[in-house]
Tab-separated table of C-alpha atoms in Angstrom:
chain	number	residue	atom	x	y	z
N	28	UNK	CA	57.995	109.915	144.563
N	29	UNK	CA	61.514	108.276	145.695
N	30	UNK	CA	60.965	105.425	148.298
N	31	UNK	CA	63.137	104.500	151.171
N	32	UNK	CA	65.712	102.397	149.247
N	33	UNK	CA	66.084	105.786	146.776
N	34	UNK	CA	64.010	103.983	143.942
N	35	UNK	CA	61.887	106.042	142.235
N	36	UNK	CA	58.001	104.629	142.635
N	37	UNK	CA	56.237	103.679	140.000
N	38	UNK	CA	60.020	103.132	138.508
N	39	UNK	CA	60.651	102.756	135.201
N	40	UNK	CA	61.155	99.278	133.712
N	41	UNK	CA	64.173	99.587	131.723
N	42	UNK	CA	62.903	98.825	127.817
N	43	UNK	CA	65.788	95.613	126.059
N	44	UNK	CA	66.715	97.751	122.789
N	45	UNK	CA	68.944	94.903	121.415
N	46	UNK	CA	69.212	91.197	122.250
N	47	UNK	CA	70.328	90.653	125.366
N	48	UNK	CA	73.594	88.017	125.743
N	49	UNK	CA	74.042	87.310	129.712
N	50	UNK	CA	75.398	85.353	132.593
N	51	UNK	CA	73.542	85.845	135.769
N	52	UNK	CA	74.744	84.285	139.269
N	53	UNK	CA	71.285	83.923	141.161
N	54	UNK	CA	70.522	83.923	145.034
N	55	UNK	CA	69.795	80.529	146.442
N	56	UNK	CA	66.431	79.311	146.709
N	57	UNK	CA	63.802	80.433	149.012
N	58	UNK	CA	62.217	77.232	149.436
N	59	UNK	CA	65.365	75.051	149.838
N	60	UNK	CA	66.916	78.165	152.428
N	61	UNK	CA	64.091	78.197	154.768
N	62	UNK	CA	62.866	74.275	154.639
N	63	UNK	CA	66.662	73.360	155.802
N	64	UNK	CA	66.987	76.525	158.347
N	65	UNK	CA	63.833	74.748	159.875
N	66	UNK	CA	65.517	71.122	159.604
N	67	UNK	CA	68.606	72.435	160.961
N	68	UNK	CA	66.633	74.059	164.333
N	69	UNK	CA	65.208	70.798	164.718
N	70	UNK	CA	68.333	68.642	164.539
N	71	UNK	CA	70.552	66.391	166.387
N	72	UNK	CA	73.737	69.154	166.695
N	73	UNK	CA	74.879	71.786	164.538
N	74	UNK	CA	74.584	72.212	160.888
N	75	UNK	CA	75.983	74.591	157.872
N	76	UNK	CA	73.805	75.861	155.446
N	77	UNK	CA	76.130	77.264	152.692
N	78	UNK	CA	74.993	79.859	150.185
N	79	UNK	CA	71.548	80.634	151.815
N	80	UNK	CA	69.034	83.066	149.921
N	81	UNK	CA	69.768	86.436	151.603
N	82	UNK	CA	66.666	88.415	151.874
N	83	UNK	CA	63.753	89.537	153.494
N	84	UNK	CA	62.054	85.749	153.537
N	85	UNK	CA	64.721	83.837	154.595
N	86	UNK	CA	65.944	86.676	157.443
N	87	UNK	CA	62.359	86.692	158.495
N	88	UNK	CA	62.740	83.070	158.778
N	89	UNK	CA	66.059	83.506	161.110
N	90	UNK	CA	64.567	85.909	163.433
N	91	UNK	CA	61.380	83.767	163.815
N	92	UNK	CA	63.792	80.490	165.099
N	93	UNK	CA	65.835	82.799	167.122
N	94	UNK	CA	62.937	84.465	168.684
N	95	UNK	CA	62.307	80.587	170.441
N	96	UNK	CA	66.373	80.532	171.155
N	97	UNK	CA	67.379	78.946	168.402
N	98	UNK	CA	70.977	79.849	167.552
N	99	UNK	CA	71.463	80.813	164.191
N	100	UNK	CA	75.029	82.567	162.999
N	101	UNK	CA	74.448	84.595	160.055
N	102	UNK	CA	77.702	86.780	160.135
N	103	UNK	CA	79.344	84.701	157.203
N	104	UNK	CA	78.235	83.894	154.227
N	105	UNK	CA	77.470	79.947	155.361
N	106	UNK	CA	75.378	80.270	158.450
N	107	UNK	CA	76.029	78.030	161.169
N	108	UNK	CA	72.211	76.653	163.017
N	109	UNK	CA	72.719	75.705	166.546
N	110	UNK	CA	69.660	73.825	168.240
N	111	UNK	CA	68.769	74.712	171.753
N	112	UNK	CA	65.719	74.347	173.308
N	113	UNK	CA	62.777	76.159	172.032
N	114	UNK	CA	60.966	78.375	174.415
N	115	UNK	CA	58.718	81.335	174.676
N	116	UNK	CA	57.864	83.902	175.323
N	117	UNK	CA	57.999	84.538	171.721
N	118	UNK	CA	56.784	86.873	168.813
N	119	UNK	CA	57.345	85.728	165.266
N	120	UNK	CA	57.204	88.161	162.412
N	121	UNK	CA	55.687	86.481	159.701
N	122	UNK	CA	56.090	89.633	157.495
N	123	UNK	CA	54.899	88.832	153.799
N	124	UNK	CA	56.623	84.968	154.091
N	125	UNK	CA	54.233	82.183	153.540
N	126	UNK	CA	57.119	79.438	154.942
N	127	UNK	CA	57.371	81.295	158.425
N	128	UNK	CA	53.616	81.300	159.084
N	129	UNK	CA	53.145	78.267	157.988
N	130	UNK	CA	56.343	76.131	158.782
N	131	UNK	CA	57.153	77.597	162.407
N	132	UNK	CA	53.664	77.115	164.186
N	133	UNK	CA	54.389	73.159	164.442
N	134	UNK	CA	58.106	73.952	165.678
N	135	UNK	CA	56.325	76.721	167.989
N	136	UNK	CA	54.382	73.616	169.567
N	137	UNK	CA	57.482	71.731	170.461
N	138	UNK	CA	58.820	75.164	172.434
N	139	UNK	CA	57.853	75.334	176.032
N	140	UNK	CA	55.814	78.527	176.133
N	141	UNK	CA	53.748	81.005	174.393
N	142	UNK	CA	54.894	81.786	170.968
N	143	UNK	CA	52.563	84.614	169.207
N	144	UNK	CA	52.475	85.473	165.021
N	145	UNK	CA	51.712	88.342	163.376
N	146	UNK	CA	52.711	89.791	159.804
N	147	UNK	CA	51.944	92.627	157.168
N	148	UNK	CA	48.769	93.463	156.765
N	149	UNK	CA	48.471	91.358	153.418
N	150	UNK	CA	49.695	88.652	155.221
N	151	UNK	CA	46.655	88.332	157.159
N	152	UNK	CA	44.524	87.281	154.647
N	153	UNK	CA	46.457	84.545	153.577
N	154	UNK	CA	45.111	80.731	154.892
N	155	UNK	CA	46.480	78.983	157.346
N	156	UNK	CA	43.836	77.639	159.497
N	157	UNK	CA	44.185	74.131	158.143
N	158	UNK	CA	47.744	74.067	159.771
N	159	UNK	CA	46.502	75.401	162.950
N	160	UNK	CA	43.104	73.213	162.863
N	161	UNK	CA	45.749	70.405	162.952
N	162	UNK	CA	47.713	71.185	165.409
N	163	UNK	CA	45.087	71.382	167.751
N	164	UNK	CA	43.907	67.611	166.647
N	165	UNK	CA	47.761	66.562	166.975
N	166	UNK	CA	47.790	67.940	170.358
N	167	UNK	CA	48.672	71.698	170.521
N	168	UNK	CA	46.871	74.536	172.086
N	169	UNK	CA	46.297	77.405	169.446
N	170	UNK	CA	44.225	80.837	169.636
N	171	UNK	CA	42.883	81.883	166.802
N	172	UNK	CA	42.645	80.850	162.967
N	173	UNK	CA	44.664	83.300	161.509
N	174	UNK	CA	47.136	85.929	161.510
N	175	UNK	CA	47.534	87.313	164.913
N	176	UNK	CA	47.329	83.924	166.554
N	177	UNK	CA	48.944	82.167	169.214
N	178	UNK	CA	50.486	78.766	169.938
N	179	UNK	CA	50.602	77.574	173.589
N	180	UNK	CA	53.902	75.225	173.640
N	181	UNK	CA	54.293	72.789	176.515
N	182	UNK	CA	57.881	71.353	175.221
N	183	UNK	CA	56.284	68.521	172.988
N	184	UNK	CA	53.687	67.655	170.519
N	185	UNK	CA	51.328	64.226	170.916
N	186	UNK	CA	51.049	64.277	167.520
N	187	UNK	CA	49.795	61.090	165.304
N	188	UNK	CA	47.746	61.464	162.896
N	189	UNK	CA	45.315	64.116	161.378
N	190	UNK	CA	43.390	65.000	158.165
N	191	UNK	CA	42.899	68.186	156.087
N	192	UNK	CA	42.452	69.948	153.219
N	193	UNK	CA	45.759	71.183	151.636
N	194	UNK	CA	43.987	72.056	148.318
N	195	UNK	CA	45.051	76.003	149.024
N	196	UNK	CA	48.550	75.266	149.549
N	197	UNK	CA	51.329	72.560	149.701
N	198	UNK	CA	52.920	74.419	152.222
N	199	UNK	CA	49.986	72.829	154.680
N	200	UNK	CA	51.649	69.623	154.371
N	201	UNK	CA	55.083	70.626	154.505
N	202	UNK	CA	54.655	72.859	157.843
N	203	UNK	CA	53.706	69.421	159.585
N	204	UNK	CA	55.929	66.878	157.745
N	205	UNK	CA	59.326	69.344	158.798
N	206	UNK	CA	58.431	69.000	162.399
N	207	UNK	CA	56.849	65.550	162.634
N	208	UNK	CA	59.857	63.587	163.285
N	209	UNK	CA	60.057	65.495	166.697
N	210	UNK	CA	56.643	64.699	167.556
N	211	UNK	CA	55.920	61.824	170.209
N	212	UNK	CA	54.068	59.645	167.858
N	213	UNK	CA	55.513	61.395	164.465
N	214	UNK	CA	52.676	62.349	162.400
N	215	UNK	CA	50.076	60.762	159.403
N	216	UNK	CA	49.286	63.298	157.152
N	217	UNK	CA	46.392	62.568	154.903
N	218	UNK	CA	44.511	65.081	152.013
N	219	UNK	CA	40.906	65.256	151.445
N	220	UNK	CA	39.983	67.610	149.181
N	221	UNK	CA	40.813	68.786	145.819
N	222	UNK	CA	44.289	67.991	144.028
N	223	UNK	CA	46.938	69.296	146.019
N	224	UNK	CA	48.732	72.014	144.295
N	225	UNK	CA	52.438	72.439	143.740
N	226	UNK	CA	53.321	69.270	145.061
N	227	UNK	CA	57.249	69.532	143.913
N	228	UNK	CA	57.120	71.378	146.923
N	229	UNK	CA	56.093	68.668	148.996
N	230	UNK	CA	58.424	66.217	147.470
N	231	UNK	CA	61.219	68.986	148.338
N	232	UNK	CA	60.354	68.368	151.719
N	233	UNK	CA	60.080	64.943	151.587
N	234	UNK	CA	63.906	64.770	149.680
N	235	UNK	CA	65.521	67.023	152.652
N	236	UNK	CA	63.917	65.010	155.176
N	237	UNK	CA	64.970	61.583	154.231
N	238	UNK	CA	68.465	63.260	153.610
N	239	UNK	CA	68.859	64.055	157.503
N	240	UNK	CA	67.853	60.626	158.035
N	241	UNK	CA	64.086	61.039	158.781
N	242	UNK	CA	61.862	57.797	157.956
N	243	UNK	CA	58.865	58.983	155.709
N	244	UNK	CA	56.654	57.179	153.945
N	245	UNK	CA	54.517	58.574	150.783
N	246	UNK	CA	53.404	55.324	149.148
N	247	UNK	CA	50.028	56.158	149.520
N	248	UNK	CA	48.088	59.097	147.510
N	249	UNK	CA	47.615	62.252	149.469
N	250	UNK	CA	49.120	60.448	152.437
N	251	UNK	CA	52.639	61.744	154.125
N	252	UNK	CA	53.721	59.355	157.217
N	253	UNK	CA	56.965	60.736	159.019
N	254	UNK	CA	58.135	58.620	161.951
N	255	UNK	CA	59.547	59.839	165.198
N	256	UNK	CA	62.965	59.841	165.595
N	257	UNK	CA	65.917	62.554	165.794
N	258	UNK	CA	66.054	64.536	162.491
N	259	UNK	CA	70.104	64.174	161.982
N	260	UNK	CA	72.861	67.538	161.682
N	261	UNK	CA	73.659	68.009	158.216
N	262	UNK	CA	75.157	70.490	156.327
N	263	UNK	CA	73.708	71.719	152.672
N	264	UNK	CA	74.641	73.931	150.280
N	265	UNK	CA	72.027	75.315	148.596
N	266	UNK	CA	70.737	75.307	145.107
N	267	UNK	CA	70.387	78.694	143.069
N	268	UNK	CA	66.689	79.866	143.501
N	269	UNK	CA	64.867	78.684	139.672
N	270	UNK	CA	61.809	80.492	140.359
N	271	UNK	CA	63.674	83.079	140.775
N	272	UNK	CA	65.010	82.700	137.308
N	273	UNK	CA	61.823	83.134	135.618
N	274	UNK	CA	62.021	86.748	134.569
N	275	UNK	CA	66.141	86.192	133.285
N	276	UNK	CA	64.917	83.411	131.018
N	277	UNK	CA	61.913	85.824	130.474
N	278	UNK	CA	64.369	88.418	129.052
N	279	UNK	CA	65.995	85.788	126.681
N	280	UNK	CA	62.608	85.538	124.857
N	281	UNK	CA	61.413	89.356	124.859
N	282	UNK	CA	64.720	90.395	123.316
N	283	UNK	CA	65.853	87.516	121.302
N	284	UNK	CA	69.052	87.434	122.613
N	285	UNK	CA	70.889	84.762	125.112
N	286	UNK	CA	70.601	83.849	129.010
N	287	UNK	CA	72.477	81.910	131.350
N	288	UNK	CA	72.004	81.018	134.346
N	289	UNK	CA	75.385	79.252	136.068
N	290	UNK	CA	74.941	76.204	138.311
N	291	UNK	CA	71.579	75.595	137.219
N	292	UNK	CA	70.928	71.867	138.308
N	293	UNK	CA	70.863	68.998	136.403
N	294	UNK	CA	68.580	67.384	138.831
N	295	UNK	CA	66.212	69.203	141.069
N	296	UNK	CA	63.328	69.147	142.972
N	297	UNK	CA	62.522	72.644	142.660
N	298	UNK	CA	59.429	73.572	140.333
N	299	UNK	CA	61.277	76.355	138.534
N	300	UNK	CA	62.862	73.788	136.830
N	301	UNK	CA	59.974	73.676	134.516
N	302	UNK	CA	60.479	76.846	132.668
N	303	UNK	CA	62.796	74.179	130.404
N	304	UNK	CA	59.783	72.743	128.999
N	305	UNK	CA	57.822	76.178	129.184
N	306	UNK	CA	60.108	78.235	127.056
N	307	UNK	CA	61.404	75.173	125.068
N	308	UNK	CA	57.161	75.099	123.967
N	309	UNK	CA	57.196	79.094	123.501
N	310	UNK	CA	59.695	79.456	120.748
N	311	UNK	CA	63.418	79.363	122.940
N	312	UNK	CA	66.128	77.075	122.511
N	313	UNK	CA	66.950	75.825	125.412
N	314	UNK	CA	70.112	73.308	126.755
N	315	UNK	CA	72.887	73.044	129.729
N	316	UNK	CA	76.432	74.069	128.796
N	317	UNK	CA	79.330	73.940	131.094
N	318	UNK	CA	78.153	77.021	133.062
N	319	UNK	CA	74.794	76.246	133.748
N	320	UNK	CA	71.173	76.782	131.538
N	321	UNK	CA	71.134	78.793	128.303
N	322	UNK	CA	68.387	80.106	126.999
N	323	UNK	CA	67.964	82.244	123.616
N	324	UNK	CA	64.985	83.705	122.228
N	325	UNK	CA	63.920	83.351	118.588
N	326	UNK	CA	62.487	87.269	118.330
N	327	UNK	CA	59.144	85.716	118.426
N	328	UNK	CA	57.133	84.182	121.295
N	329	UNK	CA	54.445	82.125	120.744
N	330	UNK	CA	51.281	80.781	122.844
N	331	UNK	CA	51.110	78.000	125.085
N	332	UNK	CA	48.333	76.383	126.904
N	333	UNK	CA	49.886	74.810	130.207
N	334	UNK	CA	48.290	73.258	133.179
N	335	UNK	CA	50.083	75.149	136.004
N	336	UNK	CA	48.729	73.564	138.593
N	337	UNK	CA	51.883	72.264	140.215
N	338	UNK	CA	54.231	75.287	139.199
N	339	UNK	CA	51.537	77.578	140.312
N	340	UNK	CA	54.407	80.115	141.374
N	341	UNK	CA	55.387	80.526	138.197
N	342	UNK	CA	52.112	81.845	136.858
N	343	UNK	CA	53.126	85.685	136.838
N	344	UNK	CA	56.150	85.422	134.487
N	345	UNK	CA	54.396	82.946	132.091
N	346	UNK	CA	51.707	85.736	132.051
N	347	UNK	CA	53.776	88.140	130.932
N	348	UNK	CA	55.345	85.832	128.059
N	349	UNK	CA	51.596	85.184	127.011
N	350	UNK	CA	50.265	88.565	127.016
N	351	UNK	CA	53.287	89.105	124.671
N	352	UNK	CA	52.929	86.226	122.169
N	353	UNK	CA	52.205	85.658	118.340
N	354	UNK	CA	49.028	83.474	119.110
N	355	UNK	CA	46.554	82.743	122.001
N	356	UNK	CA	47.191	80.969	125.178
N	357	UNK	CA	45.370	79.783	128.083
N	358	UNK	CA	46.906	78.869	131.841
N	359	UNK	CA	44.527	76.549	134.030
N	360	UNK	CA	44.346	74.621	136.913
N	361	UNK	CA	45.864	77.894	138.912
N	362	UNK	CA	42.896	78.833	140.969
N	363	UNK	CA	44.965	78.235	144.219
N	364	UNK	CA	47.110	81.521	143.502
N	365	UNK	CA	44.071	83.604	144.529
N	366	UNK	CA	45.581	83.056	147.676
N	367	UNK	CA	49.311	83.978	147.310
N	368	UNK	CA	50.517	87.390	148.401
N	369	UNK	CA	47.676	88.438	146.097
N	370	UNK	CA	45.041	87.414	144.188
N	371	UNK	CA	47.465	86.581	141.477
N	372	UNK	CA	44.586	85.944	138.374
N	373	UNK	CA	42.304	89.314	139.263
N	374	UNK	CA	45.708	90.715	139.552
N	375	UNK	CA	47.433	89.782	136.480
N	376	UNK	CA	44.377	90.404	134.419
N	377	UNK	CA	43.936	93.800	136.062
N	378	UNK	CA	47.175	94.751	135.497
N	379	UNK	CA	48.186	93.042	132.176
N	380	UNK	CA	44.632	94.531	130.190
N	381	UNK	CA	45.808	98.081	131.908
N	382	UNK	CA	48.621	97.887	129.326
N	383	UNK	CA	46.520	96.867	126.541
N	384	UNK	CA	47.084	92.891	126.839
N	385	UNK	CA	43.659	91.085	125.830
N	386	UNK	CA	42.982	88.719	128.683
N	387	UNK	CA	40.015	86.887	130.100
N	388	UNK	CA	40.187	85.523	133.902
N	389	UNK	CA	38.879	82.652	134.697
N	390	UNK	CA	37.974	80.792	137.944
N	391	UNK	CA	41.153	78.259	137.321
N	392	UNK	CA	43.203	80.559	134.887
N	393	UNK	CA	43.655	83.106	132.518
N	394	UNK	CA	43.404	83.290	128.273
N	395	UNK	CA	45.369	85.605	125.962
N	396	UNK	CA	44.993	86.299	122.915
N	397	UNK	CA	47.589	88.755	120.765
N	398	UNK	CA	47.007	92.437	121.111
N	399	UNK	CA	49.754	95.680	121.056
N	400	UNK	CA	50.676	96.915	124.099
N	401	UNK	CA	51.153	100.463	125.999
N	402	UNK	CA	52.838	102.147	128.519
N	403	UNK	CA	51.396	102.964	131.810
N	404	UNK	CA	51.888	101.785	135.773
N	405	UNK	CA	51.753	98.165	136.665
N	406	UNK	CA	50.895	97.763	140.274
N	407	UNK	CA	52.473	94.655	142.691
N	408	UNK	CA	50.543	94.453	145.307
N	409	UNK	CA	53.314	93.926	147.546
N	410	UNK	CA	53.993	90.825	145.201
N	411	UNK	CA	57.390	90.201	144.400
N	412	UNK	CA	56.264	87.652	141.448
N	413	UNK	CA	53.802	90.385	140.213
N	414	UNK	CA	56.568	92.899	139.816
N	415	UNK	CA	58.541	90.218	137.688
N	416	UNK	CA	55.937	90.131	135.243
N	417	UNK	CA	55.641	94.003	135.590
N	418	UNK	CA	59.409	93.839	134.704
N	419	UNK	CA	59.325	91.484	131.849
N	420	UNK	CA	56.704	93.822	129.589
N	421	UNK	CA	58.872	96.285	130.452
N	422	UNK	CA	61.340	95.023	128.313
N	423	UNK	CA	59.350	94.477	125.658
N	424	UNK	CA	57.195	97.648	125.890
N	425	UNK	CA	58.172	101.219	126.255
N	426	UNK	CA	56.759	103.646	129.306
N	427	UNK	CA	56.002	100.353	131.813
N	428	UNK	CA	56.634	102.028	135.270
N	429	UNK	CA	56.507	99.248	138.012
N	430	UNK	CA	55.101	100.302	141.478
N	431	UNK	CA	56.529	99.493	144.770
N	432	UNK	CA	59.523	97.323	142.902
N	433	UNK	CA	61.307	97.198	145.927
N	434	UNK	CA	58.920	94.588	147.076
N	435	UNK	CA	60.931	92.015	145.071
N	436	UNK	CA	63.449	91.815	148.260
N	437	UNK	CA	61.340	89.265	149.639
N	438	UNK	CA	63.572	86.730	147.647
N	439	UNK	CA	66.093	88.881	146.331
N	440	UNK	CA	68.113	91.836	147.148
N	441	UNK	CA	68.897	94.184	144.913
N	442	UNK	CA	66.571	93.002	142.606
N	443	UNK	CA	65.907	96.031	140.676
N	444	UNK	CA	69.671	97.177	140.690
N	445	UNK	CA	70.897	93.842	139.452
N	446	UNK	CA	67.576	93.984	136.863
N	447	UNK	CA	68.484	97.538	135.404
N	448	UNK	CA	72.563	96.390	135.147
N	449	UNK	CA	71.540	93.420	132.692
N	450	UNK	CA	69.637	96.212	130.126
């Protein structure tokens, strides 16, 4: 079978015969692209966002602000935002993005008129009722508690402050602490509820904000105050996407050879920046040179046991690296992925033991323990990190076919092409 983009589906993972020594150039990052295309809607005047993340995500993202009239020029590679004001009628396309059904439903209560989301049919089981639940107490009319849904707009938001349970995403708090600022009263944010998970993403939010001069306050545990006032124009260049980086760094370790990734931060708030530590612990040497991150394998990988909790997005790739490794491992405090684009654990477990990896899933987390692998199909699930990991045995094991591949343009274009080059 040959898909629409002329990849062949399930398509073969191309198998690393020799170590690998590579410079890759990655796409900005998804969560840095679409947090500041939000920021920049919301803002004072007109702002540049250099070196956005071209793909399916971020372009959903784009269509969503310009759906309520925002202006957004993406016919260069810096795209120029424009605020106007918002209005509906309006129909968002959420597609598979987590940030547009989650982040524009706040901005949707500033516009002044109906504003209705929908998505792909995965997307609709994915929660986001908390957000919505809020808006309601914060002064917004909303239909419905998930994907299709509506928000009723009037041209502002009472706002103040509101309580809920983020413990399924970050991205809760985020979604109200981007547009809180523009809110009559601003907004108090507190969590009750289990640990919040990911929460580099929430201090990414947190960083931008107080960059375009927004007054936040996060003193307090599990408490996020923003304070009205105009969110100020500014122009960003963003950083290279590290998440995305996972299965690169990935290939350093399955073939024992060398990768770099250029303009890798020295500081960052994004939580990719933990593979350091992760691969540093499985068996890679791992520093900055002049060009960026390097990262070379040892020819063996060995077994970890990491509380994920906060890099929860990284989960797939480290899965792969573990089903893979000399000696046993065990990933907790991950429970929260069950609600990703997929049940990540049943889904990494499924697909991982299909290939002969010896794994146990757990309520919070998965455990490996070292077994030989085989060919066969890995399915996705319309996952882009799932097809990572589907990628990454690939190298290391011969006769991996990966299905529906082409479901890794949700963050990056070309994904397979630029995967199949590097081998």
């Amino acid at each position: 079978m040959t898909t629409s983009t002329g990849l062949a589906d399930p398509w073969p993972a191309p198998r690393a015969r020799m170590p690998v020594d590579v410079d890759v150039s990655l796409p900005g990052s998804k969560s840095l692209t679409n947090r500041a295309l939000v920021l920049a809607a919301l803002a004072d005047g007109p702002s540049v966002v250099r070196r956005p993340l071209v793909s399916r995500d971020s372009t959903l993202m784009v269509g969503g602000l310009r759906a309520m009239g925002c202006e957004v020029d993406t016919g260069r590679d810096d795209w120029t935002v424009t605020p106007t004001s918002l209005r509906g009628p309006a129909t968002v396309d959420c597609g598979l993005a987590g940030t547009v059904m989650r982040f524009l439903p706040p901005v949707a209560g500033l516009a002044a008129g109906r504003v209705d989301f929908d998505g792909d049919a995965h997307m609709r089981r994915r929660p986001v009722g908390e957000v919505l639940s809020a808006l309601r107490t914060l002064g917004v009319s909303v239909e419905g508690d998930a994907l299709p849904f509506g928000v009723l707009g009037d041209g502002a938001v009472p706002g103040g402050a509101v309580t809920i349970d983020a413990s399924a995403s970050s991205q809760f708090v985020s979604a109200l602490l981007l547009a809180g600022a523009r809110f009559d009263s601003g907004v108090d944010v507190r969590h009750a509820g289990p640990p919040v998970p990911s929460l580099p993403h929430v201090a990414m939010t947190v960083a931008l904000l107080r960059e375009h001069g927004v007054d936040v306050d996060d003193r307090e545990a599990d408490r996020w105050r923003v304070s009205p006032g105009p969110i100020a124009a500014q122009d960003r260049t963003i950083e290279p996407d590290l998440s995305n980086a996972a299965p690169f760094l990935a290939l350093a370790a399955v073939s024992g050879g060398t990768v770099t990734v250029r303009d890798w931060p020295r500081a960052t708030t994004q939580a990719g920046d933990a593979l350091r530590a992760i691969l540093a612990e499985m068996g890679c040497e791992v520093g900055f040179t002049e060009e960026g991150l390097r990262v070379t394998g040892s020819g063996a990988i060995h077994g970890v046991d990491l509380d994920l909790h906060d890099v929860g997005e990284l989960t797939p790739a480290v899965a792969a690296l573990c089903a893979l490794a000399d000696s046993p491992s065990h990933l907790r405090g991950i429970g929260h992925i069950r609600g990703h684009e997929t049940d990540r654990l049943a889904a990494l477990a499924r697909e991982l033991g299909g290939l002969g990896a010896d794994v146990t899933e757990h309520p919070d987390g998965l455990s490996f323990r070292p077994a030989r692998l085989h060919g066969g199909t890995f399915g996705t699930y319309a996952d882009h990190r799932m097809a990572h990991a589907g990628v990454i045995v690939g190298a290391a094991v011969d006769d991996v076919a990966v299905a529906d591949v082409g479901t890794t343009s949700k963050t990056f274009t070309d994904f397979p092409g630029f995967w199949a080059a590097l081998l």
